[in-house]
Amino acid sequence: MSYDPDNIFAKILRNEIPSTRVYEDDATVAFMDIMPRADGHLLVIPKTPCRNVLDASPEQLSAVMQTVQKMGHAVLKAFDADGVTIQQFNEAAGGQEVFHLHFHVLPRHEGDRLRPPGNMGDREQIEEHATKIRAALG
Ligand code: 5GP
């Protein structure tokens, strides 16, 4: 399986399509999922190409996990959450739909249920949630 440089997250990295970024460092970007399964649902990706965990380098994994942890703390604070769900899928059979490594970060509250996948979120509401997350990052 090779990396397709025209996947949607590669286009987001090149700013060829818009995204709502909440955090960025030398190696990673975090941006809001357009079909949020929870308020504050975001994605963390490496800036360099790899399909998923199976072909990622130790450096890519390390950088992405550090940002995942940072964003986990940020969404906990931003949404006064009780927990955080981290999801990650590998290849189509593993549930992956976009073939650039990404981790889902979802703030959770006691007793809540994730919304079903595949429903576009409200753009204004996603922007509001992004503002809260940026504020929580300080
Ligand atoms: P996965 O590959 O982990 O199964 O899912 C890909 C995720 O990317 C889904 O949660 C989907 O909502 C999200 N997604 C798909 N296309 C876009 C897009 O163009 N922009 C953003 N921000 N998220 C996307």
PDB file of C-alpha atoms and ligand atoms in Angstrom:
ATOM      1  CA  MET A   1       0.000   0.000   0.000  1.00  0.00           C
ATOM      2  CA  SER A   2       1.561   3.298  -1.010  1.00  0.00           C
ATOM      3  CA  TYR A   3       0.837   6.818   0.142  1.00  0.00           C
ATOM      4  CA  ASP A   4      -1.474   8.856  -2.114  1.00  0.00           C
ATOM      5  CA  PRO A   5      -0.314  12.508  -2.014  1.00  0.00           C
ATOM      6  CA  ASP A   6      -3.782  13.590  -3.171  1.00  0.00           C
ATOM      7  CA  ASN A   7      -5.646  12.272  -0.127  1.00  0.00           C
ATOM      8  CA  ILE A   8      -7.865  14.845   1.575  1.00  0.00           C
ATOM      9  CA  PHE A   9      -5.576  15.417   4.577  1.00  0.00           C
ATOM     10  CA  ALA A  10      -2.569  15.974   2.302  1.00  0.00           C
ATOM     11  CA  LYS A  11      -4.671  18.660   0.585  1.00  0.00           C
ATOM     12  CA  ILE A  12      -5.524  20.154   3.982  1.00  0.00           C
ATOM     13  CA  LEU A  13      -1.797  20.247   4.846  1.00  0.00           C
ATOM     14  CA  ARG A  14      -1.082  22.085   1.576  1.00  0.00           C
ATOM     15  CA  ASN A  15      -4.015  24.450   2.258  1.00  0.00           C
ATOM     16  CA  GLU A  16      -5.650  23.344  -0.980  1.00  0.00           C
ATOM     17  CA  ILE A  17      -8.871  22.768   0.940  1.00  0.00           C
ATOM     18  CA  PRO A  18      -9.942  24.638   4.075  1.00  0.00           C
ATOM     19  CA  SER A  19      -9.775  23.263   7.597  1.00  0.00           C
ATOM     20  CA  THR A  20     -10.298  24.616  11.094  1.00  0.00           C
ATOM     21  CA  ARG A  21      -6.871  24.283  12.683  1.00  0.00           C
ATOM     22  CA  VAL A  22      -6.589  24.433  16.445  1.00  0.00           C
ATOM     23  CA  TYR A  23      -2.917  23.583  16.957  1.00  0.00           C
ATOM     24  CA  GLU A  24       0.242  23.241  14.901  1.00  0.00           C
ATOM     25  CA  ASP A  25       3.932  22.559  15.609  1.00  0.00           C
ATOM     26  CA  ASP A  26       6.914  21.610  13.438  1.00  0.00           C
ATOM     27  CA  ALA A  27       5.782  18.024  12.977  1.00  0.00           C
ATOM     28  CA  THR A  28       2.000  17.893  13.508  1.00  0.00           C
ATOM     29  CA  VAL A  29      -1.329  19.647  12.923  1.00  0.00           C
ATOM     30  CA  ALA A  30      -4.612  19.331  14.851  1.00  0.00           C
ATOM     31  CA  PHE A  31      -7.869  20.367  13.181  1.00  0.00           C
ATOM     32  CA  MET A  32     -11.587  19.898  13.697  1.00  0.00           C
ATOM     33  CA  ASP A  33     -13.365  16.868  12.188  1.00  0.00           C
ATOM     34  CA  ILE A  34     -16.071  18.078   9.763  1.00  0.00           C
ATOM     35  CA  MET A  35     -18.374  15.229  10.839  1.00  0.00           C
ATOM     36  CA  PRO A  36     -17.973  15.463  14.614  1.00  0.00           C
ATOM     37  CA  ARG A  37     -19.154  12.478  16.621  1.00  0.00           C
ATOM     38  CA  ALA A  38     -18.897  14.585  19.789  1.00  0.00           C
ATOM     39  CA  ASP A  39     -18.602  18.332  20.400  1.00  0.00           C
ATOM     40  CA  GLY A  40     -14.886  19.109  20.107  1.00  0.00           C
ATOM     41  CA  HIS A  41     -14.033  16.054  17.954  1.00  0.00           C
ATOM     42  CA  LEU A  42     -10.646  16.795  16.381  1.00  0.00           C
ATOM     43  CA  LEU A  43      -7.991  15.001  14.377  1.00  0.00           C
ATOM     44  CA  VAL A  44      -4.205  14.972  14.840  1.00  0.00           C
ATOM     45  CA  ILE A  45      -1.954  14.281  11.844  1.00  0.00           C
ATOM     46  CA  PRO A  46       1.759  14.320  11.068  1.00  0.00           C
ATOM     47  CA  LYS A  47       2.941  16.916   8.545  1.00  0.00           C
ATOM     48  CA  THR A  48       4.970  14.272   6.739  1.00  0.00           C
ATOM     49  CA  PRO A  49       3.394  11.495   4.656  1.00  0.00           C
ATOM     50  CA  CYS A  50       2.389   8.046   5.940  1.00  0.00           C
ATOM     51  CA  ARG A  51      -0.816   6.068   5.517  1.00  0.00           C
ATOM     52  CA  ASN A  52      -1.342   4.944   9.101  1.00  0.00           C
ATOM     53  CA  VAL A  53       0.326   3.345  12.133  1.00  0.00           C
ATOM     54  CA  LEU A  54       1.524   0.421  10.006  1.00  0.00           C
ATOM     55  CA  ASP A  55       3.963   2.455   7.889  1.00  0.00           C
ATOM     56  CA  ALA A  56       4.652   5.384  10.257  1.00  0.00           C
ATOM     57  CA  SER A  57       8.193   5.990  11.478  1.00  0.00           C
ATOM     58  CA  PRO A  58       9.010   6.061  15.206  1.00  0.00           C
ATOM     59  CA  GLU A  59       9.533   9.824  14.832  1.00  0.00           C
ATOM     60  CA  GLN A  60       6.099  10.348  13.249  1.00  0.00           C
ATOM     61  CA  LEU A  61       4.408   8.216  15.907  1.00  0.00           C
ATOM     62  CA  SER A  62       6.224   9.986  18.705  1.00  0.00           C
ATOM     63  CA  ALA A  63       5.380  13.466  17.419  1.00  0.00           C
ATOM     64  CA  VAL A  64       1.738  12.621  16.771  1.00  0.00           C
ATOM     65  CA  MET A  65       1.216  10.977  20.171  1.00  0.00           C
ATOM     66  CA  GLN A  66       2.698  13.983  21.959  1.00  0.00           C
ATOM     67  CA  THR A  67       0.197  16.202  20.161  1.00  0.00           C
ATOM     68  CA  VAL A  68      -2.633  13.724  20.855  1.00  0.00           C
ATOM     69  CA  GLN A  69      -1.825  13.950  24.573  1.00  0.00           C
ATOM     70  CA  LYS A  70      -1.684  17.754  24.418  1.00  0.00           C
ATOM     71  CA  MET A  71      -5.030  17.911  22.621  1.00  0.00           C
ATOM     72  CA  GLY A  72      -6.544  15.416  25.067  1.00  0.00           C
ATOM     73  CA  HIS A  73      -5.757  17.788  27.918  1.00  0.00           C
ATOM     74  CA  ALA A  74      -7.054  20.739  25.871  1.00  0.00           C
ATOM     75  CA  VAL A  75     -10.448  19.159  25.113  1.00  0.00           C
ATOM     76  CA  LEU A  76     -10.841  17.994  28.720  1.00  0.00           C
ATOM     77  CA  LYS A  77     -10.438  21.583  29.829  1.00  0.00           C
ATOM     78  CA  ALA A  78     -12.368  23.221  26.968  1.00  0.00           C
ATOM     79  CA  PHE A  79     -15.475  21.055  27.393  1.00  0.00           C
ATOM     80  CA  ASP A  80     -15.187  20.338  31.120  1.00  0.00           C
ATOM     81  CA  ALA A  81     -15.132  16.683  30.048  1.00  0.00           C
ATOM     82  CA  ASP A  82     -14.864  13.586  32.244  1.00  0.00           C
ATOM     83  CA  GLY A  83     -12.734  11.605  29.796  1.00  0.00           C
ATOM     84  CA  VAL A  84     -11.283  11.469  26.296  1.00  0.00           C
ATOM     85  CA  THR A  85     -11.714   8.809  23.617  1.00  0.00           C
ATOM     86  CA  ILE A  86      -8.767   8.350  21.236  1.00  0.00           C
ATOM     87  CA  GLN A  87      -9.559   6.414  18.033  1.00  0.00           C
ATOM     88  CA  GLN A  88      -7.329   5.350  15.173  1.00  0.00           C
ATOM     89  CA  PHE A  89      -8.032   3.029  12.200  1.00  0.00           C
ATOM     90  CA  ASN A  90      -5.652   1.208   9.831  1.00  0.00           C
ATOM     91  CA  GLU A  91      -6.550   0.372   6.222  1.00  0.00           C
ATOM     92  CA  ALA A  92     -10.103   0.026   4.878  1.00  0.00           C
ATOM     93  CA  ALA A  93     -10.701  -3.295   6.633  1.00  0.00           C
ATOM     94  CA  GLY A  94      -9.672  -1.622   9.872  1.00  0.00           C
ATOM     95  CA  GLY A  95     -12.189   1.188   9.386  1.00  0.00           C
ATOM     96  CA  GLN A  96      -9.864   3.790   7.822  1.00  0.00           C
ATOM     97  CA  GLU A  97     -11.404   6.134   5.248  1.00  0.00           C
ATOM     98  CA  VAL A  98      -8.697   8.781   4.789  1.00  0.00           C
ATOM     99  CA  PHE A  99      -5.243   7.362   4.133  1.00  0.00           C
ATOM    100  CA  HIS A 100      -2.992   9.832   5.937  1.00  0.00           C
ATOM    101  CA  LEU A 101      -2.219   8.847   9.539  1.00  0.00           C
ATOM    102  CA  HIS A 102      -4.665  10.463  11.953  1.00  0.00           C
ATOM    103  CA  PHE A 103      -5.857  10.060  15.515  1.00  0.00           C
ATOM    104  CA  HIS A 104      -9.364  11.086  16.582  1.00  0.00           C
ATOM    105  CA  VAL A 105      -9.582  12.960  19.895  1.00  0.00           C
ATOM    106  CA  LEU A 106     -13.106  13.073  21.376  1.00  0.00           C
ATOM    107  CA  PRO A 107     -14.023  14.680  24.707  1.00  0.00           C
ATOM    108  CA  ARG A 108     -16.513  12.518  26.660  1.00  0.00           C
ATOM    109  CA  HIS A 109     -18.935  13.082  29.502  1.00  0.00           C
ATOM    110  CA  GLU A 110     -20.209  10.453  31.929  1.00  0.00           C
ATOM    111  CA  GLY A 111     -23.000   8.461  30.262  1.00  0.00           C
ATOM    112  CA  ASP A 112     -22.806  10.176  26.837  1.00  0.00           C
ATOM    113  CA  ARG A 113     -22.872   8.316  23.520  1.00  0.00           C
ATOM    114  CA  LEU A 114     -20.927   9.164  20.384  1.00  0.00           C
ATOM    115  CA  ARG A 115     -23.113  10.453  17.542  1.00  0.00           C
ATOM    116  CA  PRO A 116     -23.319   8.172  14.470  1.00  0.00           C
ATOM    117  CA  PRO A 117     -20.543   8.692  11.882  1.00  0.00           C
ATOM    118  CA  GLY A 118     -21.024  10.410   8.529  1.00  0.00           C
ATOM    119  CA  ASN A 119     -23.111  13.449   9.492  1.00  0.00           C
ATOM    120  CA  MET A 120     -21.771  16.869   8.577  1.00  0.00           C
ATOM    121  CA  GLY A 121     -21.439  19.186  11.573  1.00  0.00           C
ATOM    122  CA  ASP A 122     -22.687  22.767  11.757  1.00  0.00           C
ATOM    123  CA  ARG A 123     -19.843  25.005  10.571  1.00  0.00           C
ATOM    124  CA  GLU A 124     -20.493  27.816  13.041  1.00  0.00           C
ATOM    125  CA  GLN A 125     -20.716  25.408  15.952  1.00  0.00           C
ATOM    126  CA  ILE A 126     -17.443  23.726  14.910  1.00  0.00           C
ATOM    127  CA  GLU A 127     -15.799  27.166  14.803  1.00  0.00           C
ATOM    128  CA  GLU A 128     -17.094  27.898  18.323  1.00  0.00           C
ATOM    129  CA  HIS A 129     -15.701  24.604  19.577  1.00  0.00           C
ATOM    130  CA  ALA A 130     -12.346  25.343  17.918  1.00  0.00           C
ATOM    131  CA  THR A 131     -12.243  28.717  19.680  1.00  0.00           C
ATOM    132  CA  LYS A 132     -12.762  26.987  23.043  1.00  0.00           C
ATOM    133  CA  ILE A 133      -9.985  24.488  22.319  1.00  0.00           C
ATOM    134  CA  ARG A 134      -7.532  27.221  21.259  1.00  0.00           C
ATOM    135  CA  ALA A 135      -8.366  29.113  24.472  1.00  0.00           C
ATOM    136  CA  ALA A 136      -7.768  25.979  26.562  1.00  0.00           C
ATOM    137  CA  LEU A 137      -4.342  25.598  24.948  1.00  0.00           C
ATOM    138  CA  GLY A 138      -3.549  29.072  26.188  1.00  0.00           C
TER     139      GLY A 138
HETATM  140  P1  5GP B   1     -11.236   7.490   9.421  1.00  0.00           P
HETATM  141  O1  5GP B   1     -10.320   7.440   8.225  1.00  0.00           O
HETATM  142  O2  5GP B   1     -10.498   7.575  10.724  1.00  0.00           O
HETATM  143  O3  5GP B   1     -12.251   6.378   9.433  1.00  0.00           O
HETATM  144  O4  5GP B   1     -12.147   8.768   9.315  1.00  0.00           O
HETATM  145  C1  5GP B   1     -11.742   9.942   8.674  1.00  0.00           C
HETATM  146  C2  5GP B   1     -12.319  11.128   9.421  1.00  0.00           C
HETATM  147  O5  5GP B   1     -12.015  12.273   8.668  1.00  0.00           O
HETATM  148  C3  5GP B   1     -13.840  11.098   9.632  1.00  0.00           C
HETATM  149  O6  5GP B   1     -14.106  11.304  11.016  1.00  0.00           O
HETATM  150  C4  5GP B   1     -14.348  12.246   8.777  1.00  0.00           C
HETATM  151  O7  5GP B   1     -15.430  12.903   9.358  1.00  0.00           O
HETATM  152  C5  5GP B   1     -13.126  13.145   8.670  1.00  0.00           C
HETATM  153  N1  5GP B   1     -13.071  13.893   7.419  1.00  0.00           N
HETATM  154  C6  5GP B   1     -13.295  13.415   6.181  1.00  0.00           C
HETATM  155  N2  5GP B   1     -13.128  14.390   5.256  1.00  0.00           N
HETATM  156  C7  5GP B   1     -12.765  15.501   5.946  1.00  0.00           C
HETATM  157  C8  5GP B   1     -12.459  16.837   5.536  1.00  0.00           C
HETATM  158  O8  5GP B   1     -12.465  17.207   4.364  1.00  0.00           O
HETATM  159  N3  5GP B   1     -12.128  17.717   6.525  1.00  0.00           N
HETATM  160  C9  5GP B   1     -12.106  17.354   7.842  1.00  0.00           C
HETATM  161  N4  5GP B   1     -11.782  18.303   8.712  1.00  0.00           N
HETATM  162  N5  5GP B   1     -12.408  16.110   8.260  1.00  0.00           N
HETATM  163  C10 5GP B   1     -12.727  15.192   7.328  1.00  0.00           C
END
